[in-house]
Short mmCIF file of C-alpha atoms in Angstrom, two decimals:
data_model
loop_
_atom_site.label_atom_id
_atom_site.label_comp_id
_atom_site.label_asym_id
_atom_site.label_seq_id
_atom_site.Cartn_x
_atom_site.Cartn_y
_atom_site.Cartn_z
CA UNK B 1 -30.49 -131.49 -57.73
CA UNK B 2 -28.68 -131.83 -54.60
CA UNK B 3 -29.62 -130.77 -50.74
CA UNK B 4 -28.59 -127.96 -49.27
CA UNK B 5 -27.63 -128.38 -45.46
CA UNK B 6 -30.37 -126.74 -44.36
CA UNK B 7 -32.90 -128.84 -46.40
CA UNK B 8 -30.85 -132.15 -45.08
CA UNK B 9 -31.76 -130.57 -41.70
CA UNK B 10 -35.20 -129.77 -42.39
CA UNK B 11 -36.26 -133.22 -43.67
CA UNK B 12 -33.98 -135.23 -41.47
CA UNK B 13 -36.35 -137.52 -39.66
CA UNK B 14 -38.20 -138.46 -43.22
CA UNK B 15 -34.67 -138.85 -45.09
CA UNK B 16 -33.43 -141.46 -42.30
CA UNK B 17 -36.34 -143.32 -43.81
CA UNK B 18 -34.86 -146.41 -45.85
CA UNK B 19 -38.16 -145.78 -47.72
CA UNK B 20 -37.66 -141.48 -48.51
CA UNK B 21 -33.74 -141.43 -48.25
CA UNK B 22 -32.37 -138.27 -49.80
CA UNK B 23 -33.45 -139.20 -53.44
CA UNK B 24 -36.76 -139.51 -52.25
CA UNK B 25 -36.61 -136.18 -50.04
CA UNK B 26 -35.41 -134.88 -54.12
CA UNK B 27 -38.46 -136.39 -55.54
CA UNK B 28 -40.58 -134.44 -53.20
CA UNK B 29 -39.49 -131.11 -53.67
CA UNK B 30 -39.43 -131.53 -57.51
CA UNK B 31 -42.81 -132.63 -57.26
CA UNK B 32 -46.30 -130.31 -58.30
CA UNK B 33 -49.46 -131.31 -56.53
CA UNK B 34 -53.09 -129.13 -56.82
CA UNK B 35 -55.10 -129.24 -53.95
CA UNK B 36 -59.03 -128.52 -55.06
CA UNK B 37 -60.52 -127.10 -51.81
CA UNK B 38 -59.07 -124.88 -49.28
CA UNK B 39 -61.13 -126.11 -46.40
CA UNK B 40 -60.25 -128.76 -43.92
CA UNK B 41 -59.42 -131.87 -46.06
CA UNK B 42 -57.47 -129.22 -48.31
CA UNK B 43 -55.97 -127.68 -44.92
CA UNK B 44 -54.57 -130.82 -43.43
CA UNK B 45 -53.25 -132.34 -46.69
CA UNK B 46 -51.87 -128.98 -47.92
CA UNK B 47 -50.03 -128.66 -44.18
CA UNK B 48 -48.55 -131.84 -44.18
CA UNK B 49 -47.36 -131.99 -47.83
CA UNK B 50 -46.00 -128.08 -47.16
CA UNK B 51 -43.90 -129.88 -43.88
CA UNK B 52 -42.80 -132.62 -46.13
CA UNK B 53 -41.27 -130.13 -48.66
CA UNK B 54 -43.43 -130.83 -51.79
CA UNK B 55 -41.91 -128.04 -54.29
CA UNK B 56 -44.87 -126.94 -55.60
CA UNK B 57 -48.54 -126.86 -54.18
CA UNK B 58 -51.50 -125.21 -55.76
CA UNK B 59 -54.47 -124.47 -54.23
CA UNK B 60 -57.95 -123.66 -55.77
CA UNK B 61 -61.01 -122.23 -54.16
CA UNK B 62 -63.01 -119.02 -54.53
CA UNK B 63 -64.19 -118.43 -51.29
CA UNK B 64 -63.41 -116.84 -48.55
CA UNK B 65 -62.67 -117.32 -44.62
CA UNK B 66 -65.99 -117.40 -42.59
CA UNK B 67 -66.48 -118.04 -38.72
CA UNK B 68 -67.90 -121.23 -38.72
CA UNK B 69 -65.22 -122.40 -41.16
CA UNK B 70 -62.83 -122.11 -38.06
CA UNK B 71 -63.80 -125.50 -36.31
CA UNK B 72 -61.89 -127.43 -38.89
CA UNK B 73 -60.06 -125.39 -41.63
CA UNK B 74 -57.06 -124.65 -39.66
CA UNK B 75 -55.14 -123.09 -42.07
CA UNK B 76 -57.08 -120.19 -41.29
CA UNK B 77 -57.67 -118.25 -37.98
CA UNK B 78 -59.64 -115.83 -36.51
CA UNK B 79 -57.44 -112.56 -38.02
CA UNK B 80 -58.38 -113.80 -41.37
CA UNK B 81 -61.82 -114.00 -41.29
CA UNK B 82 -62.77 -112.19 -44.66
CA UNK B 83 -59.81 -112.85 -46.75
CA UNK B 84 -59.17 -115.11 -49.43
CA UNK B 85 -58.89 -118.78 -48.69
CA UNK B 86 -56.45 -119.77 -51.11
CA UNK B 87 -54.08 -116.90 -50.01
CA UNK B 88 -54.49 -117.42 -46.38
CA UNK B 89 -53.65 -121.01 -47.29
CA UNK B 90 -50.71 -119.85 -49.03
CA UNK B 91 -49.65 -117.62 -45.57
CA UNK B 92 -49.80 -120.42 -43.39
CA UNK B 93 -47.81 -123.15 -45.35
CA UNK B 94 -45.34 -120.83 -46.95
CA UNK B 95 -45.03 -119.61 -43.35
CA UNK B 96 -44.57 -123.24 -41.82
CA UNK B 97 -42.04 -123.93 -44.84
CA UNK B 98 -40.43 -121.14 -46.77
CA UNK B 99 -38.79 -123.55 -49.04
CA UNK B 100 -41.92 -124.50 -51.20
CA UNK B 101 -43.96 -122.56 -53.59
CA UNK B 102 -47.78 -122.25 -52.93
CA UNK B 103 -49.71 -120.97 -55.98
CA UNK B 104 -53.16 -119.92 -55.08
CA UNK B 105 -55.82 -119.98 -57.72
CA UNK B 106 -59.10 -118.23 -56.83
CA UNK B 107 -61.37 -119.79 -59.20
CA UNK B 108 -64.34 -122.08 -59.26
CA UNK B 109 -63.19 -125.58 -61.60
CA UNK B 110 -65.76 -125.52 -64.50
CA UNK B 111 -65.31 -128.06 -67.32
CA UNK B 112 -63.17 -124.54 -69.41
CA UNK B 113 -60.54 -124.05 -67.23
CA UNK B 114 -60.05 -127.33 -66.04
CA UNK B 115 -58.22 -129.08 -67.78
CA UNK B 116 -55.52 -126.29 -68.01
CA UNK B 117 -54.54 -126.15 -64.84
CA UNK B 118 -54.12 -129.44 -64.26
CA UNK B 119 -52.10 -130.16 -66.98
CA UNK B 120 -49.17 -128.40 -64.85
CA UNK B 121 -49.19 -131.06 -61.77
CA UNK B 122 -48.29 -134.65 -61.47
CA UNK B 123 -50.71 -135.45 -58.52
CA UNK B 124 -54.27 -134.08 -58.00
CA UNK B 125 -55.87 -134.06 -54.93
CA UNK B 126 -60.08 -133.99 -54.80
CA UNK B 127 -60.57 -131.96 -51.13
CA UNK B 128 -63.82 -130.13 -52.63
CA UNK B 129 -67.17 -129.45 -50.94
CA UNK B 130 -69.82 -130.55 -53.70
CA UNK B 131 -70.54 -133.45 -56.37
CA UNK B 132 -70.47 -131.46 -59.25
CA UNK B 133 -67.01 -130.50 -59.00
CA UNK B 134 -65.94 -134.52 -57.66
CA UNK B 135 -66.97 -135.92 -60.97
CA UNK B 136 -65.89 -133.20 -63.02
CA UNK B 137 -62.28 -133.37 -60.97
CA UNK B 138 -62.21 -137.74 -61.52
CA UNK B 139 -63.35 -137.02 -65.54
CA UNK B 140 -60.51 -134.37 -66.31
CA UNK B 141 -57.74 -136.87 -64.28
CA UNK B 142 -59.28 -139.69 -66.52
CA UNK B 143 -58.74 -137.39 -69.70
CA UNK B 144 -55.22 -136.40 -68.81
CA UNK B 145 -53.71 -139.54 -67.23
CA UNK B 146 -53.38 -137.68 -64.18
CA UNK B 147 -53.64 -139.86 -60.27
CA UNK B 148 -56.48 -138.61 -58.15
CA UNK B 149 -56.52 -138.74 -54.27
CA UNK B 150 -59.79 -138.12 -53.21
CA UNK B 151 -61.13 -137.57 -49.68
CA UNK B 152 -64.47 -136.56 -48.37
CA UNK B 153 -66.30 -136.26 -44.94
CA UNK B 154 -69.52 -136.09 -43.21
CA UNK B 155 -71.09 -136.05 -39.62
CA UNK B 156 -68.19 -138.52 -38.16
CA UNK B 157 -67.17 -140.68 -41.31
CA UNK B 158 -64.79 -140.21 -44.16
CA UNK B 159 -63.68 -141.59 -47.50
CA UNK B 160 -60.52 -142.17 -49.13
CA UNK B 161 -60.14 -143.54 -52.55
CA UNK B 162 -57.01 -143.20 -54.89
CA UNK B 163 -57.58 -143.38 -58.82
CA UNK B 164 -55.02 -144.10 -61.08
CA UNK B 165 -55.94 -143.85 -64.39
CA UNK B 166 -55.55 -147.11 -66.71
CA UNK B 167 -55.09 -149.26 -63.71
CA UNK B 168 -57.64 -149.03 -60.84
CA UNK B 169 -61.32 -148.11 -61.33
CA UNK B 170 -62.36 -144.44 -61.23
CA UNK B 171 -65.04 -142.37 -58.86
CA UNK B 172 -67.66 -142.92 -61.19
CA UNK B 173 -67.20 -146.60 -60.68
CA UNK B 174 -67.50 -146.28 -57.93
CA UNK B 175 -70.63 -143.69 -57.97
CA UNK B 176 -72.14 -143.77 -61.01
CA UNK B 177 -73.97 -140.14 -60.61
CA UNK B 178 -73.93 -137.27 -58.33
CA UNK B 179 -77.18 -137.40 -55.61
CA UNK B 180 -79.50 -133.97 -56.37
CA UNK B 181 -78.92 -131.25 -54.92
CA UNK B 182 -81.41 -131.53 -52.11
CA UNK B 183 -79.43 -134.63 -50.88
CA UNK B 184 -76.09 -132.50 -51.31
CA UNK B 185 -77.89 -129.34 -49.31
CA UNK B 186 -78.80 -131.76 -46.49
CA UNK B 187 -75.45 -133.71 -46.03
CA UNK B 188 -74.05 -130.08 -45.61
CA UNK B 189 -77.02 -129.15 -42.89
CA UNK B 190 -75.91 -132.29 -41.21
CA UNK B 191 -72.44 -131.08 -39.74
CA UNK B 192 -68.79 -132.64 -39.27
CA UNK B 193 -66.99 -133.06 -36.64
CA UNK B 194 -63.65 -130.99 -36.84
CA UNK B 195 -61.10 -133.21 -36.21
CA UNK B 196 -62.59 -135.52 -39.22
CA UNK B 197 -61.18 -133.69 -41.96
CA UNK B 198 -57.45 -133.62 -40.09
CA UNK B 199 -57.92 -137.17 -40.18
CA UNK B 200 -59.02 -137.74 -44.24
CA UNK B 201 -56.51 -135.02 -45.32
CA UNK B 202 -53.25 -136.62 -43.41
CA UNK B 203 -54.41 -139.95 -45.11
CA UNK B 204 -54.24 -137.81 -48.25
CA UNK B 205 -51.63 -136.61 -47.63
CA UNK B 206 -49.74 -140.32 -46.85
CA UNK B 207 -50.98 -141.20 -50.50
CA UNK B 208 -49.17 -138.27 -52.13
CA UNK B 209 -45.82 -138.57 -50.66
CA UNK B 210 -46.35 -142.47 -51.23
CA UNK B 211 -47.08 -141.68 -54.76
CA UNK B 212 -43.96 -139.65 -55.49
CA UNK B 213 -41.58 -141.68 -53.11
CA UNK B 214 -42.73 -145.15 -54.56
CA UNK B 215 -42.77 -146.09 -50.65
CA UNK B 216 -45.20 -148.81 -49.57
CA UNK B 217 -48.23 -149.82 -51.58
CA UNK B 218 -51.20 -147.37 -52.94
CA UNK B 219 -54.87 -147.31 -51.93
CA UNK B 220 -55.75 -148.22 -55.24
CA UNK B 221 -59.46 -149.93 -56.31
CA UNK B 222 -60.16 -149.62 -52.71
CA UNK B 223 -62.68 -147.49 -50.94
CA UNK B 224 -61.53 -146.38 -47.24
CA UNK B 225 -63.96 -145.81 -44.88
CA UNK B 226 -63.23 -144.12 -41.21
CA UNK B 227 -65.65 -144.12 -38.47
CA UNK B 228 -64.96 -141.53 -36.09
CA UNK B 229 -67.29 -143.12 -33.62
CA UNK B 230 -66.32 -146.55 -33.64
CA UNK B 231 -62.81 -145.69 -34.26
CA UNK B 232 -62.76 -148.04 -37.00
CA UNK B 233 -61.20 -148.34 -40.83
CA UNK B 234 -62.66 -150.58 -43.27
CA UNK B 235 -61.96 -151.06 -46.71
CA UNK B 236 -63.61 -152.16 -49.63
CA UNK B 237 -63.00 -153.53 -52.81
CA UNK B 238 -64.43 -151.04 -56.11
CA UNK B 239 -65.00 -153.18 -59.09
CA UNK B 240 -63.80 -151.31 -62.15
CA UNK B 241 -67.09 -150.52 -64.33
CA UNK B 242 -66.71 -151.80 -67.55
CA UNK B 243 -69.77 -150.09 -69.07
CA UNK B 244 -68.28 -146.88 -66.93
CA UNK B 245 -68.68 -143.75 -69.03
CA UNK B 246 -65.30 -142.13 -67.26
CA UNK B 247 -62.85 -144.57 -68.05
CA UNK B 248 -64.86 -147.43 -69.21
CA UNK B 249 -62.67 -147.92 -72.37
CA UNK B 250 -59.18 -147.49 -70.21
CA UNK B 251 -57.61 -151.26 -69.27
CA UNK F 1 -80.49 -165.99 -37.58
CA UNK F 2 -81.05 -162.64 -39.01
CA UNK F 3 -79.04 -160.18 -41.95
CA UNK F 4 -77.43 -157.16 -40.22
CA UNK F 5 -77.92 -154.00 -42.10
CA UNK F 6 -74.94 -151.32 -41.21
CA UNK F 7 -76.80 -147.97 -41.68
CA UNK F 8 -74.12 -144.86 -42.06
CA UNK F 9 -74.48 -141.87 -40.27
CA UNK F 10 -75.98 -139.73 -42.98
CA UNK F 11 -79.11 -142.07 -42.59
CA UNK F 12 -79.25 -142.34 -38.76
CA UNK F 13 -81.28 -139.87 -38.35
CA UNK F 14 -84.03 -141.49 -39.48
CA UNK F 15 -82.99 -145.00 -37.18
CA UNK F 16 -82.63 -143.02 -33.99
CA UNK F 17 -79.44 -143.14 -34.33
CA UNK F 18 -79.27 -147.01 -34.46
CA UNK F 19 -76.24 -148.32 -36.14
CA UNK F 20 -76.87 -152.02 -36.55
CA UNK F 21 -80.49 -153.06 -36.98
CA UNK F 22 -81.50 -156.55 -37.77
CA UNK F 23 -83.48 -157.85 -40.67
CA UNK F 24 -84.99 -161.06 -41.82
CA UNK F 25 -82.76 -162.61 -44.74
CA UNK F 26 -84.49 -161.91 -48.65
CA UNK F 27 -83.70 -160.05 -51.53
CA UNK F 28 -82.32 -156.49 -50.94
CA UNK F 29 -85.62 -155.04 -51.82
CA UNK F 30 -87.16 -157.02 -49.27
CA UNK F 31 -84.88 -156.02 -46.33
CA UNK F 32 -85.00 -152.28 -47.67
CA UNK F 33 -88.90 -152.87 -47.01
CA UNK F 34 -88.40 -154.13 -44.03
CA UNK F 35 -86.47 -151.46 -42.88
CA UNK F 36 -89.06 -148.76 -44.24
CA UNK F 37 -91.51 -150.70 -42.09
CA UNK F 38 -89.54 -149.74 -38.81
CA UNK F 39 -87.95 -146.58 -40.03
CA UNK F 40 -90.73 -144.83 -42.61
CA UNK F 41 -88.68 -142.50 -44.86
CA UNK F 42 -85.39 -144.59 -45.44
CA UNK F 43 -86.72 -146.43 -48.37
CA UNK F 44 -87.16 -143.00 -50.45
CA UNK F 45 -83.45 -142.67 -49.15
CA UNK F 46 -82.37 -145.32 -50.78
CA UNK F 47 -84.38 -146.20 -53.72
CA UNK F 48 -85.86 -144.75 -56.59
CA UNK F 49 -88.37 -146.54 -59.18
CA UNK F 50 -87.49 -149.83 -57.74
CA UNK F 51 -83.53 -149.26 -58.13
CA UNK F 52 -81.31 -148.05 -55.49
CA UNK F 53 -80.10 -144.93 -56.56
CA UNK F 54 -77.18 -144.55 -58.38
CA UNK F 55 -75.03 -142.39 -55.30
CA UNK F 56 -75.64 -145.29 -52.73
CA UNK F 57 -74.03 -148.36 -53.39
CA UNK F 58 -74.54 -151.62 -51.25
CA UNK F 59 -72.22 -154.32 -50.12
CA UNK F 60 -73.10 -157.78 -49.12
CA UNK F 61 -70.15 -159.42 -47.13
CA UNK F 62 -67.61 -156.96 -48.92
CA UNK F 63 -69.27 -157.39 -51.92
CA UNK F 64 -70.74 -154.74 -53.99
CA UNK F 65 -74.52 -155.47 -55.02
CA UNK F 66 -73.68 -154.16 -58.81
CA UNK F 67 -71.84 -156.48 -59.67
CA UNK F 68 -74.19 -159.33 -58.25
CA UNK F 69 -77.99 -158.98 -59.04
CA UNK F 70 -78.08 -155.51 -57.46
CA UNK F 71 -81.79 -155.03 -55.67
CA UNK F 72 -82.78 -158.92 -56.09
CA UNK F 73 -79.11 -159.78 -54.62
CA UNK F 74 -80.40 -162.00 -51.98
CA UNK F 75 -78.71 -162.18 -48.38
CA UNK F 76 -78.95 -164.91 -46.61
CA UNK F 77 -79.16 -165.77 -42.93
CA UNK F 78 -75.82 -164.53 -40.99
CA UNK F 79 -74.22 -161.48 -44.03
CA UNK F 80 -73.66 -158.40 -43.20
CA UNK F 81 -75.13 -155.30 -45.05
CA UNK F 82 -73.36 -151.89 -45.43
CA UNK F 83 -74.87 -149.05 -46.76
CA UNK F 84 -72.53 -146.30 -48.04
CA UNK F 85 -73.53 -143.13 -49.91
CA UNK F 86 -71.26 -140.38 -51.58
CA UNK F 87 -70.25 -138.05 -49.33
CA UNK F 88 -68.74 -134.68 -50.61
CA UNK F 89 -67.90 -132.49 -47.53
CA UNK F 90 -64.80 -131.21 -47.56
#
């Protein structure tokens, strides 16, 4: 594969990176992530891998645009209020960069379609909205061998971890069960702060490209934590469960 | 000298939306009590037939509490406490 002017153009200030260069600016565009979760983690990741030139980007999520998702998803607006998310995900990054290929899938993961679709990326990325799908997304990467960036938000704090199967510990290592749904309800009641999400989804995003480039070092068996407030990061050390019932028997 | 207990914002809430609140050094069970004691309704937060619950994990110093003695992990005068749950907003 070899750069066409325009792309050398395009993806100048990242190729003049000792770190990218132009065969890392080839690894990117030959590379297939899925984004679960078309909302604002999924918005800012999916924005900033689209600008980077990532070849191929899918994006799950059943739902559709509402008002009050406007605050934060911003790869919606206000003339798409109705429509698909996944497809008006698809408008704005194939819009920003007509040289990638967004596949929108509008379905909800469930443990019989799961596993399929992933099996055509190299890179999943965990932007859902709800525990059920978190641990079924970390169980499916552990069963395919597949790294998992995985970002989540609430009020003004976020998490990053990245999971690579076989070598760092999983999310169920690092939570061993999903809350009840009560807990999950009232988290959601509780409200984020928009530009939270940007934040959590452009680290996400910095992961992915990392991942494919080989550039710098990985988040791995680390937990991330950002406080908005206190405009603070902290990071903490997950200790790989050996009795964990994800990846437990992995190294 | 006192343990400070790092309460994330899921929980503030129920602190008045204090941040850092300051607890005599024990066991975690103890502090957790102690804690109820100011703020009533954080302890059902947190734990659940004695154990902390299984989404909320608790660090001593940077430590994780699982891999220590988890509940009777003691902290002693001076550590720091941080409290994180699973979040999954996205």
């Amino acid at each position: 594969m070899h750069l066409s002017n325009e792309q050398i153009k395009r993806y100048s200030r990242q190729i003049l990176l000792p770190q990218i260069g132009e065969e890392g600016q080839i690894k990117i565009l030959s590379a297939k992530v899925c984004i679960i979760g078309a909302g604002g983690l999924g918005s800012a990741l999916g924005y900033y891998l689209s600008a980077a030139g990532v070849g191929k980007i899918c994006i799950v999520d059943n739902d559709i645009v509402e008002l009050s998702n406007l605050q934060r998803q911003i790869s919606h607006n206000t003339h798409r209020l109705g429509e698909l998310k996944v497809l008006s995900a698809k408008k704005t990054f194939e819009a920003l960069n007509p040289d990638i290929n967004v596949i929108p899938e509008k379905v909800r993961l469930c443990k019989d379609n799961i596993l399929t679709l992933f099996e055509n990326y190299d890179i999943i990325c965990d932007c859902s909205d709800n525990f059920e799908t978190r641990f079924l997304i970390n169980d499916s990467c552990i069963i395919l061998n597949k790294p998992l960036i995985t970002g989540a938000v609430s009020q003004f704090e976020g998490q990053l971890a990245v999971i690579i199967p076989g070598e760092s510990p999983c999310y169920r290592c690092l939570f061993e069960s999903p809350p009840p749904l009560e807990f999950q309800a009232s988290m959601q009641e509780s409200g984020v702060i928009g530009f939270l999400p940007g934040v959590i989804g452009s680290l996400q995003a910095g992961e992915v490209i990392k991942l494919i480039t080989g550039a710098g070092e990985i988040l791995k068996g680390e937990l991330l934590i950002y406080n908005a407030l206190k405009q603070s990061f902290k990071k903490l050390k997950i200790p790989k469960n050996p009795n964990c019932t994800a990846c437990g028997n992995k190294k | 000298m006192s343990v400070i207990v790092l309460i994330p914002a899921v929980f503030q809430n129920i602190t008045g939306y204090k941040e850092k609140i300051e607890c005599s050094s024990g066991s975690i069970l103890d502090i957790i009590n102690q804690l109820e004691g100011a703020f009533p309704g954080i302890s059902e937060k947190l734990v659940e037939h004695g154990n902390i619950k299984k989404f909320i994990n608790i660090y001593i110093n940077d430590k994780d509490i699982r891999f220590l003695s988890r509940q009777n992990t003691v902290a002693k005068d001076g550590d720091i406490i941080m409290i994180i749950p699973a979040v999954s907003e996205g």
